[in-house]
Amino acid sequence: MPTTLPTPVRTTARHGTVDVHQHLWPPIFVEALRGRTAAPRLVDWTLHLDGEPPYEVDPRHHDVGARTADEISDERLIGLSSPLGVEDLPVPEAEALLSAWHLGATELGRGFRPWASVNHTEPDLRALGGHLAAGAAGLQIAATRLATPAALEAVLPVLAVAEAAGRPVLVHPGPVPAGTTDVPGWWPAVVDYPAQLQAAWWSWHLAGRAALPNLRICFAAGAGLAPVHHERFTARGGGPFRPDRATFVEISSYGQQGVDALLRVLGVDALVFGTDRPYAPLSPPSYLGAAAENALRTTNPRRLLEGSDR
């Protein structure tokens, strides 16, 4: 988790705008984390994870009223932060936290809508289908579960539930292995998370689309800028890189330079707005101009969520 939290940039929300990537812990989920004696756990507001240093959580960032007061998007999609490692816990432990997450997240209201999550060891596909039918935006899955083409093939049944329901998938960074202690607090977010997303992006390119031709999928944080490596992919024998209109990336943690690089490779139709709030700046991509900003904040997220204009 990051060591500091940026101050939101205030602006006026526009009708129909969507932020596809935020995090907000409902009170019932906070209490479930506090009830644990092993990671992931909260001691008061100090978060303890196996692979990262203790992180001081600002309680205001998980207060619905405070969060709503300065939002810039009409609809905010919130996900269970996969680096917590909840989905990778033994089934009984995972289910207790997942139940608290889904119950609390669906009760937030005020423009918040959850991504559903599943236990990675024994995913309950029926329960996932129920969450999607009940209004979850789609499925969030950890990039670590798509680390290789073979790993992706193992989770195809989970992804297929989202495809069958007509709901998208958000690929989010996953937990960092325990044992790395000699690096600064920003290291996982800058080194580990992008590497996970890059691996997931290329796994999807090689094994995912052919298996799930109708699945809409979005990679958080610009897929770790994996698309920018398409020239190297081709030069090293990967063949031509062919993006498709059902594969998206969201732009959290990247500014004008990173977004420009993604635009040059993927085009504007593949990019959607996300902030990773409260861990990254809450600011619109106004540097793109009004038309492109509207595409990222309204048109493209609607295509991701609803599948219109495929």
XYZ file of C-alpha atoms in Angstrom:
310
model
C 0.000 0.000 0.000
C 1.247 3.588 -0.558
C 2.936 5.579 2.182
C 1.026 8.815 1.566
C -2.436 9.627 0.294
C -2.853 12.510 -2.173
C -5.342 15.312 -1.730
C -8.333 15.011 -4.073
C -8.697 17.578 -6.838
C -12.186 19.054 -6.723
C -14.173 19.505 -9.895
C -17.796 19.250 -10.960
C -19.192 15.838 -11.866
C -20.862 15.455 -15.233
C -23.940 13.408 -15.957
C -23.149 9.760 -16.576
C -19.464 9.840 -15.640
C -17.935 6.652 -14.223
C -14.846 5.921 -12.136
C -14.252 2.193 -12.607
C -11.587 1.750 -9.912
C -11.987 2.834 -6.312
C -11.688 1.255 -2.870
C -13.888 1.897 0.158
C -14.162 -0.503 3.099
C -17.667 -0.835 4.546
C -17.863 -0.782 8.379
C -18.736 -4.489 8.557
C -15.609 -5.317 6.537
C -13.428 -3.093 8.726
C -14.660 -4.916 11.810
C -14.007 -8.271 10.166
C -10.397 -7.253 9.510
C -10.043 -6.079 13.104
C -11.278 -9.433 14.337
C -8.386 -11.281 12.742
C -5.126 -12.288 14.451
C -3.142 -12.865 11.236
C -2.684 -10.899 8.033
C -4.638 -9.333 6.531
C -5.677 -7.571 9.712
C -6.371 -4.122 11.112
C -5.091 -3.036 14.510
C -7.153 0.087 15.102
C -6.380 1.712 11.707
C -2.973 0.103 11.079
C -3.115 -2.427 8.262
C -0.841 -5.462 8.436
C -0.133 -7.499 5.290
C 2.374 -10.306 4.792
C 4.290 -8.778 1.895
C 4.209 -5.068 2.750
C 5.168 -2.810 5.659
C 2.458 -1.719 8.147
C 0.265 0.956 6.618
C -1.598 3.676 8.508
C -5.100 3.888 7.055
C -6.856 7.246 7.162
C -10.391 6.482 8.445
C -11.786 9.416 6.430
C -10.989 7.525 3.260
C -13.474 4.846 4.256
C -16.225 7.208 5.386
C -19.047 7.286 2.840
C -20.108 10.828 3.638
C -16.592 12.240 3.430
C -15.908 10.361 0.217
C -19.111 11.480 -1.454
C -18.576 15.150 -0.635
C -15.766 15.666 -3.128
C -16.401 12.994 -5.755
C -16.001 13.935 -9.406
C -17.868 11.004 -10.987
C -21.534 10.079 -10.889
C -20.908 6.359 -10.482
C -17.972 4.834 -8.611
C -17.117 1.152 -8.857
C -15.460 -0.116 -5.698
C -13.423 -3.273 -5.424
C -12.079 -5.425 -2.655
C -8.406 -4.485 -2.634
C -6.790 -7.682 -3.939
C -3.352 -6.935 -2.399
C -5.024 -7.637 0.950
C -4.905 -11.295 -0.029
C -8.471 -12.012 1.084
C -9.254 -14.107 -1.999
C -6.178 -16.280 -1.361
C -6.981 -17.174 2.246
C -8.160 -20.661 3.240
C -11.810 -21.036 2.346
C -13.381 -20.503 5.818
C -11.312 -17.367 6.463
C -11.867 -16.022 2.972
C -15.606 -16.611 3.038
C -16.029 -14.684 6.295
C -14.310 -11.625 4.829
C -15.900 -11.978 1.392
C -19.357 -12.177 2.947
C -18.649 -9.016 4.957
C -17.370 -7.295 1.815
C -20.321 -8.133 -0.401
C -22.903 -7.372 2.270
C -21.354 -4.050 3.248
C -20.514 -2.906 -0.275
C -24.046 -3.375 -1.547
C -25.390 -1.173 1.254
C -23.162 1.862 0.620
C -25.461 3.578 -1.892
C -24.658 7.180 -2.905
C -23.371 6.214 -6.338
C -21.107 3.382 -5.175
C -21.379 0.005 -6.888
C -19.214 -3.014 -6.038
C -17.113 -5.395 -8.043
C -17.715 -8.972 -6.898
C -14.857 -11.187 -5.698
C -14.397 -14.931 -5.185
C -12.135 -17.197 -3.204
C -9.334 -18.305 -5.497
C -8.873 -21.752 -3.968
C -12.474 -22.926 -4.196
C -14.451 -20.282 -6.079
C -18.184 -20.436 -5.463
C -19.437 -19.936 -9.003
C -23.070 -20.040 -8.001
C -22.556 -17.285 -5.430
C -20.644 -15.239 -7.994
C -23.531 -15.534 -10.406
C -25.845 -14.373 -7.647
C -23.743 -11.290 -6.915
C -23.690 -10.395 -10.614
C -27.425 -10.886 -10.927
C -27.980 -8.736 -7.833
C -26.260 -5.746 -9.402
C -22.508 -6.080 -8.954
C -20.667 -4.263 -11.732
C -18.728 -7.379 -12.644
C -15.959 -9.602 -11.324
C -12.673 -8.350 -9.941
C -9.823 -10.860 -10.083
C -6.205 -10.588 -8.985
C -3.612 -10.286 -11.730
C -1.605 -12.985 -9.949
C -4.281 -15.454 -11.050
C -3.502 -14.647 -14.684
C 0.265 -14.738 -14.276
C 0.785 -17.217 -17.137
C -1.406 -18.565 -19.933
C -1.724 -21.831 -17.993
C -2.778 -19.963 -14.863
C -5.386 -18.056 -16.856
C -6.756 -21.279 -18.293
C -7.231 -22.563 -14.740
C -9.552 -19.653 -13.903
C -11.524 -19.747 -17.149
C -14.576 -21.216 -15.369
C -14.643 -18.175 -13.065
C -14.246 -15.706 -15.913
C -16.886 -17.583 -17.898
C -19.484 -16.805 -15.227
C -18.977 -13.099 -15.898
C -19.107 -13.643 -19.639
C -22.346 -15.601 -19.374
C -23.872 -12.876 -17.201
C -22.836 -10.160 -19.648
C -20.680 -8.542 -16.967
C -17.071 -7.352 -17.303
C -13.948 -8.388 -15.418
C -11.517 -6.006 -13.735
C -7.960 -7.335 -13.415
C -6.428 -5.778 -10.306
C -2.958 -6.146 -8.743
C -2.772 -8.968 -6.252
C -0.854 -9.635 -3.043
C 2.920 -9.370 -2.873
C 4.783 -12.443 -1.564
C 5.985 -12.142 2.017
C 9.677 -11.792 2.742
C 10.672 -8.559 0.994
C 11.674 -6.205 3.812
C 14.582 -4.160 2.460
C 12.602 -1.931 0.074
C 10.716 1.358 0.623
C 6.957 1.448 1.101
C 6.267 2.546 -2.474
C 8.088 -0.461 -3.955
C 5.120 -2.873 -4.309
C 2.982 -0.275 -6.102
C 5.772 0.761 -8.474
C 7.521 -2.562 -9.092
C 5.403 -5.563 -8.105
C 1.953 -4.393 -9.188
C 2.918 -3.292 -12.723
C 4.836 -6.538 -13.231
C 1.768 -8.549 -12.213
C -0.446 -6.593 -14.577
C 1.967 -6.946 -17.479
C 2.026 -10.713 -17.043
C -1.776 -10.839 -16.856
C -2.112 -8.663 -19.971
C 0.062 -10.941 -22.104
C -1.560 -14.076 -20.679
C -4.927 -12.688 -21.738
C -3.571 -11.805 -25.164
C -2.244 -15.339 -25.655
C -4.904 -17.508 -24.023
C -7.883 -15.473 -22.889
C -9.640 -13.875 -25.823
C -9.780 -17.025 -27.918
C -11.353 -18.919 -25.006
C -13.820 -16.187 -24.003
C -14.663 -14.269 -27.184
C -17.505 -12.251 -25.629
C -15.933 -11.280 -22.311
C -15.341 -7.599 -21.683
C -12.202 -7.188 -19.610
C -10.369 -4.210 -18.127
C -6.843 -4.062 -16.727
C -6.229 -1.666 -13.860
C -3.444 0.918 -13.824
C -2.857 0.887 -17.555
C -2.068 -2.859 -17.437
C 1.290 -1.778 -16.027
C 1.881 -0.147 -19.446
C 2.108 -3.642 -20.962
C 0.596 -2.480 -24.285
C 3.534 -0.110 -24.757
C 5.778 -3.179 -25.031
C 4.021 -4.417 -28.167
C 7.051 -3.615 -30.353
C 9.277 -5.759 -28.174
C 6.627 -8.490 -28.223
C 6.699 -8.507 -32.028
C 10.483 -8.233 -32.247
C 10.958 -11.244 -29.989
C 8.705 -13.556 -31.946
C 5.262 -12.835 -30.529
C 3.826 -11.867 -33.892
C 1.559 -8.894 -34.605
C -0.280 -7.333 -31.684
C -4.015 -6.975 -32.294
C -6.051 -5.070 -29.690
C -9.802 -5.601 -29.644
C -12.740 -3.424 -28.645
C -13.696 -5.572 -25.664
C -10.317 -5.251 -23.920
C -9.822 -2.065 -21.911
C -7.279 -0.447 -19.616
C -8.013 2.094 -16.899
C -5.573 4.902 -16.263
C -5.187 5.243 -12.477
C -1.753 6.340 -11.225
C -0.708 7.537 -14.683
C -0.661 11.075 -15.990
C -0.296 12.675 -19.366
C 2.866 10.836 -20.437
C 1.653 7.360 -19.539
C -1.829 7.942 -20.928
C -0.406 9.360 -24.150
C 1.695 6.213 -24.606
C -1.370 4.015 -24.126
C -3.399 6.122 -26.540
C -0.759 5.767 -29.231
C -0.900 1.975 -28.990
C -4.551 1.237 -28.186
C -6.466 4.307 -29.331
C -8.960 6.246 -27.271
C -11.716 3.603 -27.359
C -9.761 1.210 -25.124
C -9.145 3.613 -22.237
C -11.439 4.165 -19.260
C -11.202 6.495 -16.303
C -10.269 5.140 -12.893
C -8.581 6.723 -9.903
C -7.692 3.942 -7.439
C -9.043 6.301 -4.815
C -7.909 6.754 -2.057
C -4.448 5.587 -3.134
C -3.894 7.889 -6.117
C -4.969 11.400 -7.209
C -8.635 12.105 -7.805
C -8.295 14.210 -10.933
C -9.933 14.048 -14.383
C -7.862 13.663 -17.577
C -8.707 17.176 -18.725
C -5.331 17.389 -20.493
C -6.843 15.172 -23.215
C -9.440 17.718 -24.280
C -13.205 17.596 -23.840
C -14.004 14.917 -26.439
C -11.407 12.413 -25.263
C -12.195 13.093 -21.612
C -15.852 12.359 -22.307
C -14.858 9.110 -23.999
C -12.795 7.975 -21.007
C -15.290 9.051 -18.361
C -18.637 8.258 -19.993
C -18.719 6.518 -23.371
C -16.006 3.911 -22.851
C -16.995 2.907 -19.295
C -20.550 2.381 -20.537
C -19.273 0.092 -23.264
C -17.210 -1.794 -20.676
C -20.140 -2.170 -18.294
C -23.031 -2.624 -20.701
C -21.413 -3.981 -23.839
C -23.042 -1.410 -26.081
C -21.347 -0.288 -29.306
C -19.072 -3.352 -29.412
